[in-house]
Amino acid sequence: MDMTRNMGVRHLFLTGEKGIGKSTVLRSLLSEREGELGGFRTVRVLCPGGGTVHILPAVGESRCTEENRLFTKRSGIADIDPARFARLACPFLAPEEGKSLLLMDELGPWDGEVEAFHRAVLSCLEGERRVYGVLQWGESSFLDEIRAHPRVEVVTVTAENRDTLPGLLSAQGW
């Protein structure tokens, strides 16, 4: 008996070292499916002593502005306003007409500190839209909860596999 069929839709998350190419692999895998893609991507803007992290739609051109700034990071510490984070991020997880795939690029340890976002992510993993995402390396109960979810498959991107991984994942039905 096929156990995955009884579990519902399966979700794919890529993980690996910072800068290894997780988002690039995901974009390559999903390049022909943009019309079906909802969700978000995050962009870091570096500046001396830290930087900002912005949330943008999964597809389409967007600029990083103060209006889409999720948080500021200084000396490795994220300064998160939970209300602002939830107000900006949670709408990207809501169902959209014609969007059968949901991108979460990327999730980090601090995201779980925002309870509304944490609940919204877990709700998506229980839903019927397939989720493709990126998980940062790092320890946090939020990331561990996603990694351990019965409907989630986590694949590690390495320097050795990043060029062939999109084709391999596509051949596996992702």
CSV table of N, CA and C in Angstrom, one decimal:
chain,number,residue,atom,x,y,z
A,1,MET,N,0.8,-1.2,0.0
A,1,MET,CA,0.0,0.0,0.0
A,1,MET,C,0.9,1.2,0.0
A,2,ASP,N,0.5,2.3,-0.8
A,2,ASP,CA,1.3,3.5,-0.9
A,2,ASP,C,0.9,4.4,0.3
A,3,MET,N,1.8,4.5,1.3
A,3,MET,CA,1.5,5.3,2.5
A,3,MET,C,1.4,6.8,2.2
A,4,THR,N,2.2,7.3,1.2
A,4,THR,CA,2.2,8.7,0.9
A,4,THR,C,0.9,9.2,0.4
A,5,ARG,N,0.2,8.3,-0.3
A,5,ARG,CA,-1.1,8.7,-0.9
A,5,ARG,C,-2.1,8.9,0.3
A,6,ASN,N,-2.0,8.2,1.4
A,6,ASN,CA,-2.9,8.4,2.5
A,6,ASN,C,-2.5,9.6,3.3
A,7,MET,N,-1.3,10.1,3.2
A,7,MET,CA,-0.8,11.2,4.0
A,7,MET,C,-1.2,12.5,3.3
A,8,GLY,N,-1.5,12.5,2.1
A,8,GLY,CA,-1.9,13.8,1.4
A,8,GLY,C,-0.7,14.3,0.6
A,9,VAL,N,-0.7,15.5,0.2
A,9,VAL,CA,0.3,16.1,-0.6
A,9,VAL,C,1.6,16.1,0.1
A,10,ARG,N,2.7,15.8,-0.6
A,10,ARG,CA,4.0,15.9,-0.1
A,10,ARG,C,4.7,17.3,-0.4
A,11,HIS,N,5.6,17.7,0.5
A,11,HIS,CA,6.2,19.0,0.3
A,11,HIS,C,7.7,18.8,0.3
A,12,LEU,N,8.4,19.7,-0.4
A,12,LEU,CA,9.9,19.6,-0.6
A,12,LEU,C,10.5,20.8,0.0
A,13,PHE,N,11.5,20.6,0.8
A,13,PHE,CA,12.3,21.7,1.4
A,13,PHE,C,13.8,21.4,1.1
A,14,LEU,N,14.5,22.4,0.6
A,14,LEU,CA,15.9,22.3,0.4
A,14,LEU,C,16.6,22.9,1.6
A,15,THR,N,17.8,22.4,1.9
A,15,THR,CA,18.6,22.9,3.0
A,15,THR,C,20.0,22.8,2.6
A,16,GLY,N,20.9,23.5,3.3
A,16,GLY,CA,22.3,23.4,3.0
A,16,GLY,C,23.0,24.7,3.5
A,17,GLU,N,24.3,24.7,3.3
A,17,GLU,CA,25.1,25.8,3.8
A,17,GLU,C,24.6,27.1,3.2
A,18,LYS,N,24.9,28.2,3.9
A,18,LYS,CA,24.5,29.6,3.4
A,18,LYS,C,25.3,29.8,2.0
A,19,GLY,N,24.6,30.2,1.0
A,19,GLY,CA,25.2,30.6,-0.3
A,19,GLY,C,25.5,29.4,-1.2
A,20,ILE,N,25.1,28.2,-0.8
A,20,ILE,CA,25.4,27.0,-1.6
A,20,ILE,C,24.6,26.9,-2.9
A,21,GLY,N,23.4,27.6,-2.9
A,21,GLY,CA,22.6,27.6,-4.2
A,21,GLY,C,21.2,27.0,-4.0
A,22,LYS,N,20.7,26.9,-2.8
A,22,LYS,CA,19.4,26.4,-2.5
A,22,LYS,C,18.3,27.0,-3.3
A,23,SER,N,18.3,28.3,-3.2
A,23,SER,CA,17.2,29.1,-4.0
A,23,SER,C,17.4,28.9,-5.5
A,24,THR,N,18.6,28.9,-5.9
A,24,THR,CA,18.9,28.7,-7.4
A,24,THR,C,18.4,27.4,-7.9
A,25,VAL,N,18.6,26.3,-7.1
A,25,VAL,CA,18.1,25.0,-7.4
A,25,VAL,C,16.6,25.0,-7.5
A,26,LEU,N,16.0,25.6,-6.5
A,26,LEU,CA,14.5,25.7,-6.5
A,26,LEU,C,14.0,26.5,-7.7
A,27,ARG,N,14.6,27.6,-8.0
A,27,ARG,CA,14.1,28.4,-9.1
A,27,ARG,C,14.3,27.6,-10.4
A,28,SER,N,15.3,26.8,-10.6
A,28,SER,CA,15.5,26.0,-11.7
A,28,SER,C,14.4,24.9,-11.8
A,29,LEU,N,14.2,24.3,-10.7
A,29,LEU,CA,13.2,23.2,-10.6
A,29,LEU,C,11.8,23.8,-11.0
A,30,LEU,N,11.5,25.0,-10.6
A,30,LEU,CA,10.1,25.6,-10.8
A,30,LEU,C,10.0,26.5,-12.0
A,31,SER,N,11.1,26.6,-12.7
A,31,SER,CA,11.1,27.7,-13.8
A,31,SER,C,10.0,27.5,-14.8
A,32,GLU,N,9.5,26.4,-15.1
A,32,GLU,CA,8.4,26.2,-16.1
A,32,GLU,C,7.0,26.2,-15.4
A,33,ARG,N,7.0,26.4,-14.1
A,33,ARG,CA,5.7,26.3,-13.4
A,33,ARG,C,5.3,27.7,-12.8
A,34,GLU,N,5.8,28.8,-13.2
A,34,GLU,CA,5.6,30.1,-12.6
A,34,GLU,C,4.1,30.4,-12.5
A,35,GLY,N,3.3,30.1,-13.5
A,35,GLY,CA,1.9,30.4,-13.5
A,35,GLY,C,1.2,29.8,-12.4
A,36,GLU,N,1.7,28.7,-11.9
A,36,GLU,CA,1.0,28.0,-10.8
A,36,GLU,C,1.5,28.4,-9.4
A,37,LEU,N,2.5,29.3,-9.4
A,37,LEU,CA,3.3,29.5,-8.2
A,37,LEU,C,2.8,30.8,-7.4
A,38,GLY,N,2.5,30.5,-6.1
A,38,GLY,CA,2.2,31.6,-5.2
A,38,GLY,C,3.3,31.5,-4.1
A,39,GLY,N,3.1,32.3,-3.1
A,39,GLY,CA,4.0,32.3,-1.9
A,39,GLY,C,5.0,33.5,-2.0
A,40,PHE,N,6.2,33.3,-1.4
A,40,PHE,CA,7.1,34.4,-1.2
A,40,PHE,C,8.5,33.9,-1.4
A,41,ARG,N,9.4,35.0,-1.6
A,41,ARG,CA,10.8,34.8,-1.5
A,41,ARG,C,11.4,36.0,-0.7
A,42,THR,N,12.5,35.7,0.0
A,42,THR,CA,13.1,36.8,0.8
A,42,THR,C,14.4,37.2,0.1
A,43,VAL,N,14.7,38.5,0.4
A,43,VAL,CA,15.9,39.0,-0.2
A,43,VAL,C,16.6,39.8,0.9
A,44,ARG,N,17.9,39.5,1.0
A,44,ARG,CA,18.8,40.2,2.0
A,44,ARG,C,19.4,41.4,1.3
A,45,VAL,N,19.4,42.5,1.9
A,45,VAL,CA,20.2,43.7,1.5
A,45,VAL,C,21.2,44.0,2.5
A,46,LEU,N,22.5,43.8,2.2
A,46,LEU,CA,23.6,44.0,3.1
A,46,LEU,C,24.0,45.4,3.2
A,47,CYS,N,24.4,45.8,4.4
A,47,CYS,CA,25.0,47.1,4.7
A,47,CYS,C,26.0,46.9,5.8
A,48,PRO,N,26.8,47.9,6.1
A,48,PRO,CA,27.8,47.8,7.1
A,48,PRO,C,27.2,47.4,8.5
A,49,GLY,N,27.7,46.4,9.1
A,49,GLY,CA,27.2,46.0,10.4
A,49,GLY,C,25.9,45.1,10.4
A,50,GLY,N,25.4,44.8,9.2
A,50,GLY,CA,24.2,44.0,9.2
A,50,GLY,C,23.5,44.1,7.8
A,51,GLY,N,22.2,44.3,7.9
A,51,GLY,CA,21.4,44.5,6.7
A,51,GLY,C,19.9,44.3,7.0
A,52,THR,N,19.1,44.3,6.0
A,52,THR,CA,17.7,44.1,6.1
A,52,THR,C,17.2,42.9,5.3
A,53,VAL,N,16.1,42.4,5.7
A,53,VAL,CA,15.5,41.2,5.0
A,53,VAL,C,14.1,41.7,4.5
A,54,HIS,N,13.8,41.5,3.2
A,54,HIS,CA,12.6,41.9,2.6
A,54,HIS,C,11.8,40.7,2.1
A,55,ILE,N,10.5,40.8,2.1
A,55,ILE,CA,9.7,39.7,1.6
A,55,ILE,C,9.0,40.2,0.3
A,56,LEU,N,9.1,39.4,-0.7
A,56,LEU,CA,8.6,39.7,-2.1
A,56,LEU,C,7.7,38.5,-2.6
A,57,PRO,N,6.9,38.8,-3.5
A,57,PRO,CA,6.1,37.7,-4.1
A,57,PRO,C,7.0,36.7,-4.8
A,58,ALA,N,6.5,35.4,-4.9
A,58,ALA,CA,7.3,34.3,-5.4
A,58,ALA,C,7.8,34.6,-6.8
A,59,VAL,N,6.9,35.2,-7.6
A,59,VAL,CA,7.3,35.5,-9.0
A,59,VAL,C,7.0,37.0,-9.3
A,60,GLY,N,7.7,37.5,-10.3
A,60,GLY,CA,7.5,38.9,-10.7
A,60,GLY,C,8.6,39.8,-10.2
A,61,GLU,N,8.8,40.8,-10.8
A,61,GLU,CA,9.8,41.8,-10.4
A,61,GLU,C,9.3,42.6,-9.3
A,62,SER,N,10.1,42.8,-8.2
A,62,SER,CA,9.7,43.6,-7.1
A,62,SER,C,11.0,44.2,-6.6
A,63,ARG,N,10.9,45.4,-6.0
A,63,ARG,CA,12.0,46.1,-5.4
A,63,ARG,C,11.9,46.0,-3.9
A,64,CYS,N,13.1,46.0,-3.2
A,64,CYS,CA,13.2,46.0,-1.8
A,64,CYS,C,12.9,47.4,-1.3
A,65,THR,N,11.9,47.6,-0.5
A,65,THR,CA,11.6,48.9,0.0
A,65,THR,C,11.3,48.8,1.5
A,66,GLU,N,11.1,50.0,2.1
A,66,GLU,CA,10.8,50.0,3.6
A,66,GLU,C,9.5,49.3,3.8
A,67,GLU,N,8.5,49.4,2.8
A,67,GLU,CA,7.2,48.8,3.0
A,67,GLU,C,7.3,47.3,3.0
A,68,ASN,N,8.3,46.6,2.4
A,68,ASN,CA,8.3,45.2,2.4
A,68,ASN,C,9.5,44.6,3.2
A,69,ARG,N,10.0,45.5,4.1
A,69,ARG,CA,11.1,45.1,5.0
A,69,ARG,C,10.5,44.3,6.2
A,70,LEU,N,11.0,43.0,6.2
A,70,LEU,CA,10.5,42.1,7.3
A,70,LEU,C,11.2,42.5,8.6
A,71,PHE,N,12.5,42.6,8.6
A,71,PHE,CA,13.3,42.9,9.8
A,71,PHE,C,14.7,43.4,9.4
A,72,THR,N,15.3,44.0,10.4
A,72,THR,CA,16.7,44.4,10.3
A,72,THR,C,17.6,43.4,11.1
A,73,LYS,N,18.8,43.2,10.6
A,73,LYS,CA,19.7,42.3,11.3
A,73,LYS,C,21.0,43.0,11.5
A,74,ARG,N,21.4,43.1,12.8
A,74,ARG,CA,22.6,43.8,13.1
A,74,ARG,C,23.5,42.9,14.0
A,75,SER,N,24.7,42.8,13.7
A,75,SER,CA,25.6,41.9,14.4
A,75,SER,C,25.1,40.5,14.7
A,76,GLY,N,24.4,40.0,13.6
A,76,GLY,CA,23.9,38.6,13.7
A,76,GLY,C,22.6,38.5,14.5
A,77,ILE,N,22.0,39.6,14.9
A,77,ILE,CA,20.8,39.5,15.7
A,77,ILE,C,19.6,40.2,14.9
A,78,ALA,N,18.5,39.4,14.8
A,78,ALA,CA,17.4,39.9,14.0
A,78,ALA,C,16.5,40.8,15.0
A,79,ASP,N,16.2,42.0,14.5
A,79,ASP,CA,15.3,42.8,15.2
A,79,ASP,C,13.9,42.7,14.6
A,80,ILE,N,13.1,41.8,15.2
A,80,ILE,CA,11.8,41.5,14.6
A,80,ILE,C,10.6,42.1,15.4
A,81,ASP,N,9.8,42.8,14.6
A,81,ASP,CA,8.5,43.3,15.1
A,81,ASP,C,7.5,42.2,14.7
A,82,PRO,N,7.0,41.4,15.7
A,82,PRO,CA,6.1,40.3,15.3
A,82,PRO,C,4.8,40.7,14.6
A,83,ALA,N,4.3,41.9,15.0
A,83,ALA,CA,3.0,42.3,14.3
A,83,ALA,C,3.3,42.7,12.8
A,84,ARG,N,4.4,43.4,12.6
A,84,ARG,CA,4.8,43.8,11.2
A,84,ARG,C,5.1,42.5,10.4
A,85,PHE,N,5.9,41.6,11.0
A,85,PHE,CA,6.3,40.4,10.3
A,85,PHE,C,5.0,39.6,9.9
A,86,ALA,N,4.1,39.4,10.8
A,86,ALA,CA,2.8,38.7,10.5
A,86,ALA,C,2.0,39.4,9.5
A,87,ARG,N,1.9,40.7,9.6
A,87,ARG,CA,1.1,41.5,8.6
A,87,ARG,C,1.7,41.4,7.2
A,88,LEU,N,3.0,41.4,7.1
A,88,LEU,CA,3.6,41.3,5.8
A,88,LEU,C,3.7,39.9,5.2
A,89,ALA,N,4.0,38.9,6.1
A,89,ALA,CA,4.3,37.5,5.6
A,89,ALA,C,3.1,36.6,5.5
A,90,CYS,N,2.2,36.7,6.4
A,90,CYS,CA,1.0,35.7,6.4
A,90,CYS,C,0.2,35.8,5.2
A,91,PRO,N,-0.1,37.0,4.6
A,91,PRO,CA,-0.9,37.0,3.4
A,91,PRO,C,-0.3,36.2,2.2
A,92,PHE,N,1.0,36.0,2.2
A,92,PHE,CA,1.6,35.3,1.1
A,92,PHE,C,1.3,33.8,1.2
A,93,LEU,N,0.8,33.3,2.4
A,93,LEU,CA,0.5,31.9,2.6
A,93,LEU,C,-1.0,31.6,2.4
A,94,ALA,N,-1.8,32.6,2.1
A,94,ALA,CA,-3.2,32.4,1.9
A,94,ALA,C,-3.4,31.8,0.5
A,95,PRO,N,-4.5,31.0,0.4
A,95,PRO,CA,-4.8,30.4,-0.9
A,95,PRO,C,-5.0,31.5,-2.0
A,96,GLU,N,-4.5,31.2,-3.2
A,96,GLU,CA,-4.7,32.2,-4.3
A,96,GLU,C,-5.3,31.3,-5.5
A,97,GLU,N,-6.3,31.9,-6.1
A,97,GLU,CA,-6.9,31.3,-7.3
A,97,GLU,C,-5.9,30.9,-8.3
A,98,GLY,N,-5.9,29.6,-8.7
A,98,GLY,CA,-5.0,29.2,-9.8
A,98,GLY,C,-3.5,28.9,-9.3
A,99,LYS,N,-3.3,29.1,-8.1
A,99,LYS,CA,-1.9,28.9,-7.5
A,99,LYS,C,-1.9,27.6,-6.8
A,100,SER,N,-1.5,26.5,-7.4
A,100,SER,CA,-1.5,25.2,-6.8
A,100,SER,C,-0.2,24.9,-6.1
A,101,LEU,N,0.9,25.7,-6.3
A,101,LEU,CA,2.2,25.5,-5.7
A,101,LEU,C,2.5,26.7,-4.8
A,102,LEU,N,3.1,26.5,-3.7
A,102,LEU,CA,3.4,27.5,-2.7
A,102,LEU,C,4.9,27.5,-2.5
A,103,LEU,N,5.5,28.7,-2.7
A,103,LEU,CA,7.0,28.8,-2.5
A,103,LEU,C,7.2,29.5,-1.1
A,104,MET,N,8.1,28.9,-0.3
A,104,MET,CA,8.5,29.5,1.0
A,104,MET,C,10.0,29.6,0.9
A,105,ASP,N,10.5,30.7,0.3
A,105,ASP,CA,12.0,30.8,0.1
A,105,ASP,C,12.5,32.1,0.8
A,106,GLU,N,12.8,32.1,2.1
A,106,GLU,CA,13.3,31.0,2.8
A,106,GLU,C,12.8,31.1,4.2
A,107,LEU,N,12.9,30.0,5.0
A,107,LEU,CA,12.5,30.0,6.4
A,107,LEU,C,13.7,29.9,7.3
A,108,GLY,N,13.7,30.7,8.3
A,108,GLY,CA,14.9,30.7,9.2
A,108,GLY,C,14.4,30.5,10.6
A,109,PRO,N,15.4,30.4,11.6
A,109,PRO,CA,15.1,30.1,13.0
A,109,PRO,C,14.2,31.1,13.6
A,110,TRP,N,14.4,32.4,13.3
A,110,TRP,CA,13.6,33.4,14.0
A,110,TRP,C,12.1,33.5,13.5
A,111,ASP,N,11.8,32.9,12.3
A,111,ASP,CA,10.4,33.0,11.8
A,111,ASP,C,9.4,32.3,12.8
A,112,GLY,N,9.9,31.3,13.5
A,112,GLY,CA,9.0,30.6,14.4
A,112,GLY,C,8.6,31.4,15.6
A,113,GLU,N,9.4,32.5,15.8
A,113,GLU,CA,9.0,33.4,17.0
A,113,GLU,C,7.8,34.2,16.7
A,114,VAL,N,7.4,34.3,15.5
A,114,VAL,CA,6.1,35.0,15.1
A,114,VAL,C,5.0,34.0,15.1
A,115,GLU,N,4.2,33.9,16.2
A,115,GLU,CA,3.3,32.8,16.3
A,115,GLU,C,2.3,32.7,15.2
A,116,ALA,N,1.8,33.8,14.7
A,116,ALA,CA,0.8,33.8,13.6
A,116,ALA,C,1.4,33.2,12.3
A,117,PHE,N,2.7,33.5,12.0
A,117,PHE,CA,3.4,33.0,10.9
A,117,PHE,C,3.7,31.5,11.1
A,118,HIS,N,4.1,31.2,12.2
A,118,HIS,CA,4.4,29.8,12.6
A,118,HIS,C,3.1,28.9,12.3
A,119,ARG,N,2.0,29.3,12.8
A,119,ARG,CA,0.7,28.6,12.6
A,119,ARG,C,0.4,28.5,11.2
A,120,ALA,N,0.6,29.6,10.4
A,120,ALA,CA,0.2,29.7,9.0
A,120,ALA,C,1.1,28.7,8.2
A,121,VAL,N,2.4,28.6,8.5
A,121,VAL,CA,3.2,27.7,7.8
A,121,VAL,C,2.8,26.2,8.1
A,122,LEU,N,2.6,25.9,9.3
A,122,LEU,CA,2.1,24.6,9.7
A,122,LEU,C,0.8,24.2,9.0
A,123,SER,N,-0.1,25.2,9.0
A,123,SER,CA,-1.4,25.0,8.3
A,123,SER,C,-1.2,24.6,6.8
A,124,CYS,N,-0.3,25.3,6.2
A,124,CYS,CA,0.0,25.1,4.7
A,124,CYS,C,0.6,23.6,4.6
A,125,LEU,N,1.3,23.2,5.5
A,125,LEU,CA,1.9,21.8,5.4
A,125,LEU,C,0.8,20.7,5.6
A,126,GLU,N,-0.3,21.1,6.2
A,126,GLU,CA,-1.4,20.2,6.3
A,126,GLU,C,-2.4,20.3,5.2
A,127,GLY,N,-2.2,21.3,4.4
A,127,GLY,CA,-3.2,21.6,3.3
A,127,GLY,C,-2.9,20.8,2.0
A,128,GLU,N,-3.6,21.2,1.0
A,128,GLU,CA,-3.6,20.4,-0.3
A,128,GLU,C,-2.7,21.1,-1.4
A,129,ARG,N,-2.2,22.3,-1.1
A,129,ARG,CA,-1.2,22.8,-2.1
A,129,ARG,C,0.2,22.3,-1.8
A,130,ARG,N,0.9,21.9,-2.8
A,130,ARG,CA,2.2,21.5,-2.6
A,130,ARG,C,3.1,22.7,-2.3
A,131,VAL,N,4.0,22.5,-1.3
A,131,VAL,CA,4.9,23.5,-0.8
A,131,VAL,C,6.3,23.1,-1.3
A,132,TYR,N,7.0,24.1,-1.8
A,132,TYR,CA,8.4,24.0,-2.1
A,132,TYR,C,9.1,25.1,-1.3
A,133,GLY,N,10.1,24.8,-0.6
A,133,GLY,CA,10.7,25.8,0.3
A,133,GLY,C,12.2,25.6,0.5
A,134,VAL,N,12.8,26.6,1.2
A,134,VAL,CA,14.2,26.6,1.6
A,134,VAL,C,14.2,26.7,3.1
A,135,LEU,N,14.9,25.8,3.8
A,135,LEU,CA,15.1,25.9,5.2
A,135,LEU,C,16.6,26.2,5.5
A,136,GLN,N,16.8,27.3,6.2
A,136,GLN,CA,18.2,27.6,6.6
A,136,GLN,C,18.7,26.5,7.5
A,137,TRP,N,20.0,26.3,7.5
A,137,TRP,CA,20.6,25.4,8.5
A,137,TRP,C,20.6,26.2,9.8
A,138,GLY,N,20.4,25.4,10.8
A,138,GLY,CA,20.4,26.0,12.2
A,138,GLY,C,19.4,25.3,13.0
A,139,GLU,N,19.6,25.4,14.3
A,139,GLU,CA,18.7,24.8,15.2
A,139,GLU,C,17.7,25.7,15.7
A,140,SER,N,16.4,25.3,15.6
A,140,SER,CA,15.3,26.0,16.2
A,140,SER,C,14.2,25.0,16.3
A,141,SER,N,13.3,25.1,17.2
A,141,SER,CA,12.2,24.2,17.3
A,141,SER,C,11.3,24.4,16.1
A,142,PHE,N,11.2,25.6,15.5
A,142,PHE,CA,10.3,25.8,14.4
A,142,PHE,C,10.9,25.0,13.2
A,143,LEU,N,12.2,25.2,12.9
A,143,LEU,CA,12.8,24.4,11.7
A,143,LEU,C,12.7,22.9,12.0
A,144,ASP,N,13.0,22.5,13.2
A,144,ASP,CA,12.9,21.1,13.5
A,144,ASP,C,11.5,20.5,13.3
A,145,GLU,N,10.5,21.3,13.6
A,145,GLU,CA,9.1,20.9,13.5
A,145,GLU,C,8.8,20.7,12.0
A,146,ILE,N,9.3,21.6,11.1
A,146,ILE,CA,9.1,21.4,9.7
A,146,ILE,C,9.9,20.2,9.2
A,147,ARG,N,11.1,20.1,9.6
A,147,ARG,CA,11.9,18.9,9.1
A,147,ARG,C,11.3,17.6,9.5
A,148,ALA,N,10.6,17.5,10.7
A,148,ALA,CA,10.0,16.3,11.2
A,148,ALA,C,8.6,16.0,10.7
A,149,HIS,N,8.1,17.0,10.0
A,149,HIS,CA,6.7,16.9,9.5
A,149,HIS,C,6.5,15.6,8.6
A,150,PRO,N,5.5,14.8,8.8
A,150,PRO,CA,5.4,13.6,8.0
A,150,PRO,C,5.2,13.8,6.5
A,151,ARG,N,4.8,15.0,6.1
A,151,ARG,CA,4.5,15.2,4.7
A,151,ARG,C,5.7,16.0,4.0
A,152,VAL,N,6.8,16.2,4.8
A,152,VAL,CA,7.9,17.0,4.3
A,152,VAL,C,9.1,16.1,4.0
A,153,GLU,N,9.7,16.3,2.8
A,153,GLU,CA,11.0,15.7,2.4
A,153,GLU,C,12.0,16.8,2.4
A,154,VAL,N,13.1,16.6,3.1
A,154,VAL,CA,14.2,17.6,3.1
A,154,VAL,C,15.4,17.0,2.3
A,155,VAL,N,15.9,17.8,1.4
A,155,VAL,CA,17.0,17.5,0.6
A,155,VAL,C,18.1,18.5,0.8
A,156,THR,N,19.3,18.0,1.1
A,156,THR,CA,20.5,18.9,1.3
A,156,THR,C,21.2,19.2,0.0
A,157,VAL,N,21.4,20.5,-0.3
A,157,VAL,CA,22.1,20.9,-1.5
A,157,VAL,C,23.5,21.1,-1.1
A,158,THR,N,24.4,20.5,-2.0
A,158,THR,CA,25.8,20.6,-1.7
A,158,THR,C,26.5,21.1,-3.0
A,159,ALA,N,27.8,21.5,-2.9
A,159,ALA,CA,28.5,21.9,-4.1
A,159,ALA,C,28.6,20.8,-5.1
A,160,GLU,N,28.6,19.5,-4.7
A,160,GLU,CA,28.6,18.4,-5.6
A,160,GLU,C,27.3,18.1,-6.3
A,161,ASN,N,26.2,18.4,-5.7
A,161,ASN,CA,24.9,18.0,-6.3
A,161,ASN,C,24.1,19.1,-6.9
A,162,ARG,N,24.5,20.3,-6.6
A,162,ARG,CA,23.6,21.5,-6.9
A,162,ARG,C,23.3,21.6,-8.4
A,163,ASP,N,24.2,21.2,-9.3
A,163,ASP,CA,24.0,21.4,-10.7
A,163,ASP,C,23.1,20.3,-11.3
A,164,THR,N,23.1,19.1,-10.7
A,164,THR,CA,22.3,18.0,-11.2
A,164,THR,C,21.0,17.8,-10.4
A,165,LEU,N,20.9,18.5,-9.3
A,165,LEU,CA,19.7,18.3,-8.4
A,165,LEU,C,18.4,18.7,-9.1
A,166,PRO,N,18.3,19.8,-9.8
A,166,PRO,CA,17.0,20.1,-10.4
A,166,PRO,C,16.4,19.0,-11.3
A,167,GLY,N,17.3,18.4,-12.1
A,167,GLY,CA,16.9,17.3,-13.0
A,167,GLY,C,16.5,16.0,-12.2
A,168,LEU,N,17.3,15.7,-11.2
A,168,LEU,CA,17.0,14.6,-10.3
A,168,LEU,C,15.7,14.7,-9.6
A,169,LEU,N,15.4,15.9,-9.1
A,169,LEU,CA,14.2,16.1,-8.4
A,169,LEU,C,13.0,16.1,-9.3
A,170,SER,N,13.2,16.7,-10.5
A,170,SER,CA,12.1,16.6,-11.5
A,170,SER,C,11.8,15.2,-11.9
A,171,ALA,N,12.8,14.4,-12.1
A,171,ALA,CA,12.6,13.0,-12.5
A,171,ALA,C,11.9,12.2,-11.4
A,172,GLN,N,12.0,12.7,-10.1
A,172,GLN,CA,11.3,12.0,-9.0
A,172,GLN,C,9.9,12.6,-8.8
A,173,GLY,N,9.4,13.4,-9.7
A,173,GLY,CA,8.1,13.9,-9.6
A,173,GLY,C,7.9,15.2,-8.9
A,174,TRP,N,9.0,15.8,-8.6
A,174,TRP,CA,8.9,17.2,-7.9
A,174,TRP,C,8.8,18.2,-9.0
